[in-house]
């Protein structure tokens, strides 16, 4: 893999209700970028993202997954998050380091409860977003009804940049409003034929283009002046206005795809690499004491750990975002959270359960490392000259509690170790000992969440 600088890196979180197709979209993006040579699927239990046994058994994501793909000379870091609210911890930690989100919406169902929950987290964390209507090829796809539900939830900020010509089982074409072209896909998906917009679609396309131009101009004073002067904008000017609108959260561009058939995903990735902001285009990150840290490769190196996982044959894997400077293999950093010293002897770009070794990671990039001595989620590490600390991730409070005990008294210590490890991987799992009740109390986001904890105790840690 080539070495990327800050403005060549895009960090995207895939959010949305369970069943909207986030994992399938991630798989197709990896395939389009040439990172994998064949696509897995959820039913076959062989996707890059859902690699845990419990995810494969249930055919749904329960943990956030970190991946990357390469496209148009850019690196896209993909954070695939769980759709169910019970596993919201993975969503919140991923959004904390993402620079923008793709809100995936199922064309059969429109805006669902999971969409609304994730949207509230996007609002809370002030993250830019775009909307993608997926499964446009489904028998029960209803693009117009789905679009109406989006308008009800997101208001006038949601604006079409594409629309399918024939959503449903015969879906095979997209009208792109930005490029004003008609993209016709082969039956099995893949690379489309680029044609002129058919006559019977030209009026609708022109009307939607005018609306998009007006929305793009609203987000930039200089573009608004050009719009009033020329009554239109060029494609480049429109893209500039869309970028500004996305950054300001004043615009949610809407795309349409079938991630399963790989129709429209390449166009989506074109847009991500050309229009979605890199970390250096957004507001600088702030430290716990309010100091602004610009995302630039010059100056001291700092990073924030947003996720920790444990693999039996490797140990702890720490996932982080480089907040400033450049992290190089063999570099020593101070863990400001506990004043320890850590050497980054190995650096990796993550691809689900696999990792690609790299020699350095630029400001704005996301990577992982192994064999760090005492580093956990929410820790800040930096070069001694900086001595800064970033705010911790605002994980939600527990919603459900239960008492827990090992069936065998001899397994009590083993139970404690297992619960502590699961808390390291998912900080929304909380464990405390109640002196009044003389019981261990396990807390989480819901009954399903705690049933999954029990499954791990029974099947992974062998504690009944």
Coordinates of C-alpha atoms in Angstrom, one line a residue:
X1 CA 0.0 0.0 0.0
X2 CA 1.3 3.5 -0.9
X3 CA 1.9 6.1 1.8
X4 CA -0.9 8.7 2.0
X5 CA -0.8 12.3 3.2
X6 CA -3.5 14.0 5.1
X7 CA -5.5 15.5 2.2
X8 CA -5.6 12.0 0.5
X9 CA -7.4 10.4 3.5
X10 CA -11.2 10.1 3.9
X11 CA -12.6 8.7 7.1
X12 CA -16.2 7.4 6.6
X13 CA -18.6 5.8 9.1
X14 CA -21.4 3.7 7.7
X15 CA -24.4 4.2 9.9
X16 CA -28.1 3.2 9.7
X17 CA -30.7 0.8 10.9
X18 CA -29.9 -3.0 11.1
X19 CA -30.6 -4.5 7.7
X20 CA -29.9 -1.4 5.6
X21 CA -26.9 -3.1 4.0
X22 CA -23.9 -1.4 5.7
X23 CA -21.7 -4.5 5.7
X24 CA -22.5 -5.3 2.1
X25 CA -21.7 -1.8 1.0
X26 CA -18.4 -2.0 2.8
X27 CA -17.6 -5.3 1.1
X28 CA -18.4 -3.8 -2.3
X29 CA -16.3 -0.7 -1.6
X30 CA -13.3 -2.9 -0.8
X31 CA -13.9 -4.9 -4.0
X32 CA -14.2 -1.7 -6.1
X33 CA -10.9 -0.4 -4.6
X34 CA -9.2 -3.7 -5.4
X35 CA -8.4 -4.4 -1.8
X36 CA -10.2 -7.8 -2.1
X37 CA -10.6 -9.8 -5.3
X38 CA -14.0 -11.3 -4.7
X39 CA -17.0 -10.1 -2.6
X40 CA -18.2 -12.1 0.4
X41 CA -21.8 -11.8 1.6
X42 CA -23.6 -11.9 4.9
X43 CA -25.5 -15.1 4.2
X44 CA -22.3 -16.9 3.3
X45 CA -20.7 -15.6 6.5
X46 CA -17.5 -14.5 4.7
X47 CA -17.5 -10.7 4.7
X48 CA -14.4 -8.8 5.8
X49 CA -16.5 -6.8 8.3
X50 CA -18.5 -9.4 10.2
X51 CA -15.7 -11.8 11.2
X52 CA -16.7 -12.7 14.7
X53 CA -18.4 -16.0 15.2
X54 CA -21.5 -14.5 17.0
X55 CA -22.0 -12.0 14.1
X56 CA -21.8 -14.8 11.5
X57 CA -24.3 -16.9 13.5
X58 CA -26.8 -14.1 13.8
X59 CA -26.0 -12.5 10.4
X60 CA -25.8 -9.0 11.9
X61 CA -23.0 -6.7 13.0
X62 CA -22.4 -6.4 16.8
X63 CA -19.0 -4.7 16.8
X64 CA -17.6 -1.8 14.8
X65 CA -15.2 -2.9 12.2
X66 CA -12.3 -0.9 10.8
X67 CA -11.3 -1.3 7.1
X68 CA -9.8 0.7 4.3
X69 CA -10.0 0.8 0.5
X70 CA -8.1 2.8 -2.1
X71 CA -9.7 4.7 -4.9
X72 CA -8.7 7.5 -7.3
X73 CA -5.3 7.9 -5.5
X74 CA -7.1 8.4 -2.1
X75 CA -7.4 6.1 0.9
X76 CA -10.9 5.7 2.4
X77 CA -11.0 4.4 5.9
X78 CA -14.4 2.7 6.5
X79 CA -15.9 2.3 9.9
X80 CA -18.8 -0.2 9.7
X81 CA -20.9 0.2 12.8
X82 CA -23.7 -2.0 14.3
X83 CA -27.3 -1.0 13.5
X84 CA -28.9 -2.3 16.7
X85 CA -29.1 0.2 19.6
X86 CA -27.9 -2.6 22.0
X87 CA -24.5 -2.2 20.4
X88 CA -24.4 1.6 20.2
X89 CA -21.0 1.7 21.9
X90 CA -19.3 0.7 18.6
X91 CA -21.3 3.4 16.8
X92 CA -20.3 6.2 19.2
X93 CA -16.6 5.3 19.3
X94 CA -16.5 5.1 15.4
X95 CA -18.3 8.4 15.0
X96 CA -15.9 10.0 17.4
X97 CA -13.0 9.6 14.9
X98 CA -14.9 9.7 11.6
X99 CA -14.8 12.9 9.5
X100 CA -18.2 12.2 7.9
X101 CA -20.9 9.6 7.8
X102 CA -22.9 7.8 5.2
X103 CA -26.5 7.3 6.5
X104 CA -27.7 4.1 4.7
X105 CA -31.4 3.7 4.2
X106 CA -33.2 0.6 3.0
X107 CA -35.3 1.5 -0.1
X108 CA -38.1 -0.8 1.2
X109 CA -38.5 0.7 4.6
X110 CA -37.4 4.4 4.4
X111 CA -36.2 6.1 7.6
X112 CA -36.3 3.6 10.5
X113 CA -35.8 3.8 14.3
X114 CA -32.1 2.9 13.9
X115 CA -31.7 5.7 11.4
X116 CA -33.1 8.2 13.8
X117 CA -30.9 7.0 16.7
X118 CA -27.8 7.3 14.6
X119 CA -28.9 10.7 13.3
X120 CA -29.2 12.0 16.9
X121 CA -25.6 10.8 17.6
X122 CA -24.5 12.6 14.4
X123 CA -26.2 15.8 15.7
X124 CA -24.6 15.4 19.2
X125 CA -21.1 14.9 17.8
X126 CA -21.6 17.5 15.0
X127 CA -20.6 15.2 12.2
X128 CA -21.2 15.9 8.5
X129 CA -23.2 13.3 6.6
X130 CA -24.6 12.2 3.3
X131 CA -27.5 9.9 2.6
X132 CA -27.5 6.7 0.5
X133 CA -30.7 4.9 -0.4
X134 CA -29.7 1.2 -0.7
X135 CA -31.4 -1.9 -2.1
X136 CA -33.0 0.0 -5.0
X137 CA -33.1 -3.4 -6.7
X138 CA -35.4 -5.0 -4.2
X139 CA -38.8 -6.3 -5.2
X140 CA -40.5 -4.0 -2.7
X141 CA -38.2 -1.0 -3.2
X142 CA -40.1 2.3 -3.1
X143 CA -37.7 5.1 -3.9
X144 CA -40.3 8.0 -3.9
X145 CA -41.8 6.9 -0.6
X146 CA -38.3 6.5 0.9
X147 CA -37.4 10.0 -0.3
X148 CA -40.5 11.4 1.3
X149 CA -39.6 9.8 4.7
X150 CA -36.1 11.4 4.3
X151 CA -37.6 14.8 3.7
X152 CA -39.8 14.4 6.8
X153 CA -36.8 13.5 9.0
X154 CA -34.1 15.8 7.5
X155 CA -36.1 18.6 6.0
X156 CA -34.9 20.8 3.1
X157 CA -31.3 20.0 3.8
X158 CA -31.8 16.6 2.1
X159 CA -31.5 17.0 -1.6
X160 CA -31.2 14.5 -4.5
X161 CA -27.9 14.2 -6.4
X162 CA -29.1 11.0 -8.2
X163 CA -32.3 9.1 -8.7
X164 CA -33.0 5.6 -10.1
X165 CA -34.9 5.4 -13.3
X166 CA -36.6 2.1 -12.4
X167 CA -36.3 1.2 -8.8
X168 CA -37.4 -2.4 -8.1
X169 CA -36.3 -5.8 -9.6
X170 CA -35.5 -4.2 -12.9
X171 CA -33.2 -1.5 -11.4
X172 CA -30.2 -1.0 -13.8
X173 CA -29.9 2.8 -14.4
X174 CA -29.1 6.0 -12.5
X175 CA -29.6 9.6 -13.5
X176 CA -26.7 11.6 -12.0
X177 CA -27.7 15.3 -11.3
X178 CA -24.2 16.6 -10.7
X179 CA -22.7 15.2 -13.9
X180 CA -26.0 15.3 -15.9
X181 CA -25.4 11.8 -17.3
X182 CA -27.3 8.5 -17.5
X183 CA -25.5 5.5 -16.0
X184 CA -26.7 2.2 -17.4
X185 CA -25.4 -0.9 -15.6
X186 CA -24.9 -4.4 -16.9
X187 CA -27.3 -7.1 -15.5
X188 CA -24.7 -8.3 -12.9
X189 CA -23.6 -4.8 -12.0
X190 CA -20.1 -3.3 -12.1
X191 CA -18.9 -0.7 -14.6
X192 CA -21.7 1.3 -16.2
X193 CA -22.2 2.6 -19.7
X194 CA -22.2 6.4 -19.6
X195 CA -25.0 7.9 -21.8
X196 CA -26.8 11.1 -22.3
X197 CA -30.0 11.5 -20.2
X198 CA -33.0 10.2 -22.1
X199 CA -35.5 12.7 -23.4
X200 CA -38.3 11.5 -21.1
X201 CA -36.1 12.1 -18.0
X202 CA -34.5 15.4 -19.1
X203 CA -37.2 17.7 -17.6
X204 CA -37.0 16.0 -14.1
X205 CA -33.2 16.0 -14.2
X206 CA -33.1 19.7 -15.1
X207 CA -35.5 20.6 -12.3
X208 CA -33.6 18.6 -9.8
X209 CA -30.3 20.1 -11.0
X210 CA -31.6 23.7 -10.5
X211 CA -32.7 22.7 -7.0
X212 CA -29.3 21.2 -6.2
X213 CA -27.5 24.3 -7.6
X214 CA -29.6 26.6 -5.4
X215 CA -28.9 24.5 -2.3
X216 CA -25.1 24.4 -3.1
X217 CA -25.0 28.2 -3.6
X218 CA -26.8 28.8 -0.3
X219 CA -23.8 27.5 1.6
X220 CA -21.2 29.9 0.1
X221 CA -21.5 33.6 -0.3
X222 CA -19.2 33.8 -3.3
X223 CA -21.2 31.1 -5.0
X224 CA -24.4 32.8 -4.2
X225 CA -23.2 35.9 -6.0
X226 CA -22.2 33.8 -9.0
X227 CA -25.6 32.1 -9.0
X228 CA -27.4 35.5 -9.0
X229 CA -25.1 36.7 -11.7
X230 CA -25.2 33.7 -14.1
X231 CA -28.4 32.0 -12.9
X232 CA -26.4 28.7 -12.7
X233 CA -23.1 27.2 -11.4
X234 CA -20.5 25.1 -13.2
X235 CA -20.0 21.5 -12.1
X236 CA -16.8 22.4 -10.2
X237 CA -18.6 25.3 -8.5
X238 CA -21.5 23.1 -7.6
X239 CA -19.1 20.5 -6.0
X240 CA -17.5 23.3 -4.0
X241 CA -20.8 24.4 -2.7
X242 CA -21.8 20.8 -1.8
X243 CA -18.6 20.3 0.1
X244 CA -19.1 23.5 2.1
X245 CA -22.7 22.4 2.7
X246 CA -21.7 19.0 4.0
X247 CA -19.0 20.5 6.3
X248 CA -21.5 23.0 7.7
X249 CA -24.2 20.3 8.0
X250 CA -26.4 22.5 5.9
X251 CA -26.7 19.9 3.1
X252 CA -27.3 16.1 3.0
X253 CA -26.8 14.9 -0.6
X254 CA -28.8 11.8 -1.5
X255 CA -27.4 8.9 -3.6
X256 CA -29.1 5.7 -4.7
X257 CA -27.4 2.3 -5.1
X258 CA -27.7 -1.5 -4.9
X259 CA -24.7 -2.5 -2.9
X260 CA -25.5 -6.2 -3.4
X261 CA -25.5 -5.9 -7.2
X262 CA -22.7 -3.3 -7.2
X263 CA -24.7 -0.7 -9.0
X264 CA -23.8 2.9 -8.2
X265 CA -21.1 2.1 -5.6
X266 CA -18.3 3.3 -7.9
X267 CA -20.2 6.6 -8.4
X268 CA -20.5 6.9 -4.6
X269 CA -16.8 6.4 -4.2
X270 CA -16.0 9.0 -6.9
X271 CA -18.1 11.5 -4.8
X272 CA -16.4 10.5 -1.5
X273 CA -12.9 11.0 -2.9
X274 CA -13.7 14.2 -4.7
X275 CA -16.2 16.0 -2.4
X276 CA -16.3 14.5 1.1
X277 CA -13.9 16.5 3.4
X278 CA -10.6 15.3 4.8
X279 CA -9.8 15.9 8.5
X280 CA -7.7 19.0 7.6
X281 CA -10.8 20.6 6.0
X282 CA -12.8 20.4 9.2
X283 CA -12.7 22.4 12.4
X284 CA -9.5 21.6 14.4
X285 CA -9.9 19.0 17.2
X286 CA -10.0 20.4 20.7
X287 CA -8.1 19.1 23.8
X288 CA -9.7 18.6 27.2
X289 CA -8.7 22.2 28.1
X290 CA -10.0 23.7 24.9
X291 CA -6.7 24.1 23.0
X292 CA -7.1 23.6 19.2
X293 CA -5.0 21.0 17.5
X294 CA -4.8 21.4 13.7
X295 CA -4.8 18.2 11.7
X296 CA -1.4 18.7 9.9
X297 CA 1.7 16.6 9.4
X298 CA 4.0 19.3 10.7
X299 CA 4.7 19.6 14.4
X300 CA 4.4 17.1 17.2
X301 CA 2.6 13.8 16.9
X302 CA -0.5 13.0 18.8
X303 CA -3.1 10.2 18.6
X304 CA -6.4 9.1 20.2
X305 CA -7.3 5.5 20.9
X306 CA -11.0 4.9 20.1
X307 CA -11.2 1.1 20.2
X308 CA -9.5 -1.9 21.8
X309 CA -10.0 -5.5 20.8
X310 CA -8.4 -8.7 22.1
X311 CA -7.3 -11.7 19.9
X312 CA -6.2 -14.9 21.6
X313 CA -3.1 -15.4 19.6
X314 CA -2.0 -11.7 19.5
X315 CA -3.4 -10.0 22.6
X316 CA -4.7 -6.5 22.7
X317 CA -5.0 -4.5 19.4
X318 CA -5.4 -0.7 19.9
X319 CA -7.1 1.3 17.1
X320 CA -6.4 5.0 16.9
X321 CA -6.7 8.1 14.9
X322 CA -3.5 10.2 14.3
X323 CA -4.7 13.7 15.4
X324 CA -1.5 15.6 14.4
X325 CA 2.0 15.1 13.0
X326 CA 3.1 11.8 11.6
X327 CA 3.4 8.4 13.4
X328 CA 6.3 6.4 12.3
X329 CA 7.3 2.8 13.0
X330 CA 9.6 2.6 16.1
X331 CA 8.4 5.9 17.5
X332 CA 8.2 6.4 21.3
X333 CA 5.2 8.4 22.6
X334 CA 4.0 9.4 26.1
X335 CA 0.6 8.0 27.2
X336 CA -0.7 11.2 28.8
X337 CA -3.6 9.3 30.3
X338 CA -1.3 7.3 32.6
X339 CA 2.1 8.9 32.1
X340 CA 3.5 5.6 30.6
X341 CA 5.8 5.4 27.7
X342 CA 4.9 3.3 24.6
X343 CA 6.9 2.2 21.6
X344 CA 5.1 1.7 18.3
X345 CA 7.2 -1.1 17.0
X346 CA 4.6 -2.1 14.4
X347 CA 1.9 -0.1 12.6
X348 CA -1.0 -1.5 10.6
X349 CA -3.8 -0.4 8.4
X350 CA -6.8 -2.6 9.5
X351 CA -8.9 -4.8 7.2
X352 CA -11.4 -6.5 9.5
X353 CA -9.5 -9.3 11.2
X354 CA -6.5 -8.9 8.8
X355 CA -3.9 -6.1 8.9
X356 CA -1.6 -4.5 6.3
X357 CA 1.8 -3.5 7.7
X358 CA 2.7 0.2 7.1
X359 CA 5.8 2.2 8.0
X360 CA 4.0 5.5 8.9
X361 CA 0.6 7.0 9.3
X362 CA -0.1 10.7 8.6
X363 CA -2.3 13.1 10.6
X364 CA -5.9 12.3 9.9
X365 CA -5.3 8.6 9.3
X366 CA -6.7 5.6 11.2
X367 CA -4.5 2.6 12.1
X368 CA -3.8 0.1 14.8
X369 CA -0.9 -1.4 16.7
X370 CA -0.2 -4.4 18.9
X371 CA 1.8 -5.2 22.0
X372 CA 1.4 -1.7 23.7
X373 CA 2.0 -2.2 27.4
X374 CA -0.7 -0.2 29.1
X375 CA -2.8 1.6 26.5
X376 CA -6.6 1.4 26.4
X377 CA -9.7 3.0 24.7
X378 CA -9.9 6.8 25.4
X379 CA -6.2 7.2 26.0
X380 CA -4.2 10.1 24.4
X381 CA -0.6 9.5 23.3
X382 CA 1.8 12.2 22.0
X383 CA 5.4 13.3 21.7
X384 CA 6.8 14.9 24.9
X385 CA 6.7 18.4 23.5
X386 CA 2.9 18.4 23.1
X387 CA 1.6 17.1 26.5
X388 CA -2.0 17.3 25.4
X389 CA -5.1 15.2 26.2
X390 CA -8.2 14.7 24.1
X391 CA -11.7 14.5 25.6
X392 CA -13.0 10.9 26.2
X393 CA -15.8 9.3 24.1
X394 CA -19.2 10.1 25.6
X395 CA -20.5 6.5 25.9
X396 CA -24.2 6.2 26.8
X397 CA -25.3 5.3 30.3
X398 CA -26.5 1.7 30.9
X399 CA -30.2 0.9 30.2
X400 CA -30.4 -2.6 31.6
X401 CA -28.9 -4.4 34.6
X402 CA -28.8 -8.0 35.9
X403 CA -27.0 -10.0 38.6
X404 CA -24.4 -12.5 37.3
X405 CA -22.5 -15.4 38.9
X406 CA -20.5 -18.4 37.8
X407 CA -22.2 -21.7 38.2
X408 CA -19.0 -23.1 39.6
X409 CA -17.5 -21.2 42.6
X410 CA -14.0 -22.1 41.2
X411 CA -14.8 -20.0 38.1
X412 CA -15.4 -16.7 39.9
X413 CA -11.9 -15.4 39.2
X414 CA -12.1 -16.5 35.5
X415 CA -15.5 -14.8 35.3
X416 CA -14.0 -11.5 36.6
X417 CA -11.2 -11.6 34.1
X418 CA -13.6 -12.4 31.2
X419 CA -15.9 -9.5 32.1
X420 CA -13.0 -7.1 32.4
X421 CA -11.8 -8.1 29.0
X422 CA -15.2 -7.6 27.5
X423 CA -15.4 -4.2 29.1
X424 CA -12.1 -3.3 27.5
X425 CA -13.6 -4.2 24.1
X426 CA -17.0 -2.6 24.7
X427 CA -16.9 0.1 27.4
X428 CA -20.8 0.2 27.5
X429 CA -20.5 -3.2 29.3
X430 CA -20.1 -2.2 33.0
X431 CA -19.3 -4.5 35.9
X432 CA -19.6 -3.6 39.6
X433 CA -19.9 -5.5 42.9
X434 CA -22.9 -4.5 45.1
X435 CA -21.9 -4.7 48.8
X436 CA -25.6 -4.4 49.8
X437 CA -26.8 -7.2 47.5
X438 CA -23.5 -9.2 47.7
X439 CA -23.8 -9.7 44.0
X440 CA -21.9 -8.9 40.8
X441 CA -24.1 -6.5 38.8
X442 CA -23.7 -6.5 35.0
X443 CA -25.0 -3.5 33.1
X444 CA -25.4 -2.8 29.4
X445 CA -27.6 -1.3 26.7
X446 CA -30.4 -3.9 26.7
X447 CA -31.3 -7.5 27.3
X448 CA -30.0 -8.6 23.9
X449 CA -26.7 -6.9 24.7
X450 CA -26.3 -8.8 28.0
X451 CA -27.4 -12.1 26.3
X452 CA -24.5 -11.7 23.9
X453 CA -22.2 -11.2 26.9
X454 CA -23.5 -14.5 28.3
X455 CA -22.9 -16.2 24.9
X456 CA -19.3 -15.1 25.1
X457 CA -18.9 -16.4 28.6
X458 CA -20.4 -19.8 27.7
X459 CA -18.8 -20.2 24.3
X460 CA -15.5 -18.2 24.2
X461 CA -14.4 -18.1 27.9
X462 CA -15.9 -21.4 28.9
X463 CA -17.4 -20.0 32.1
X464 CA -20.9 -21.3 32.6

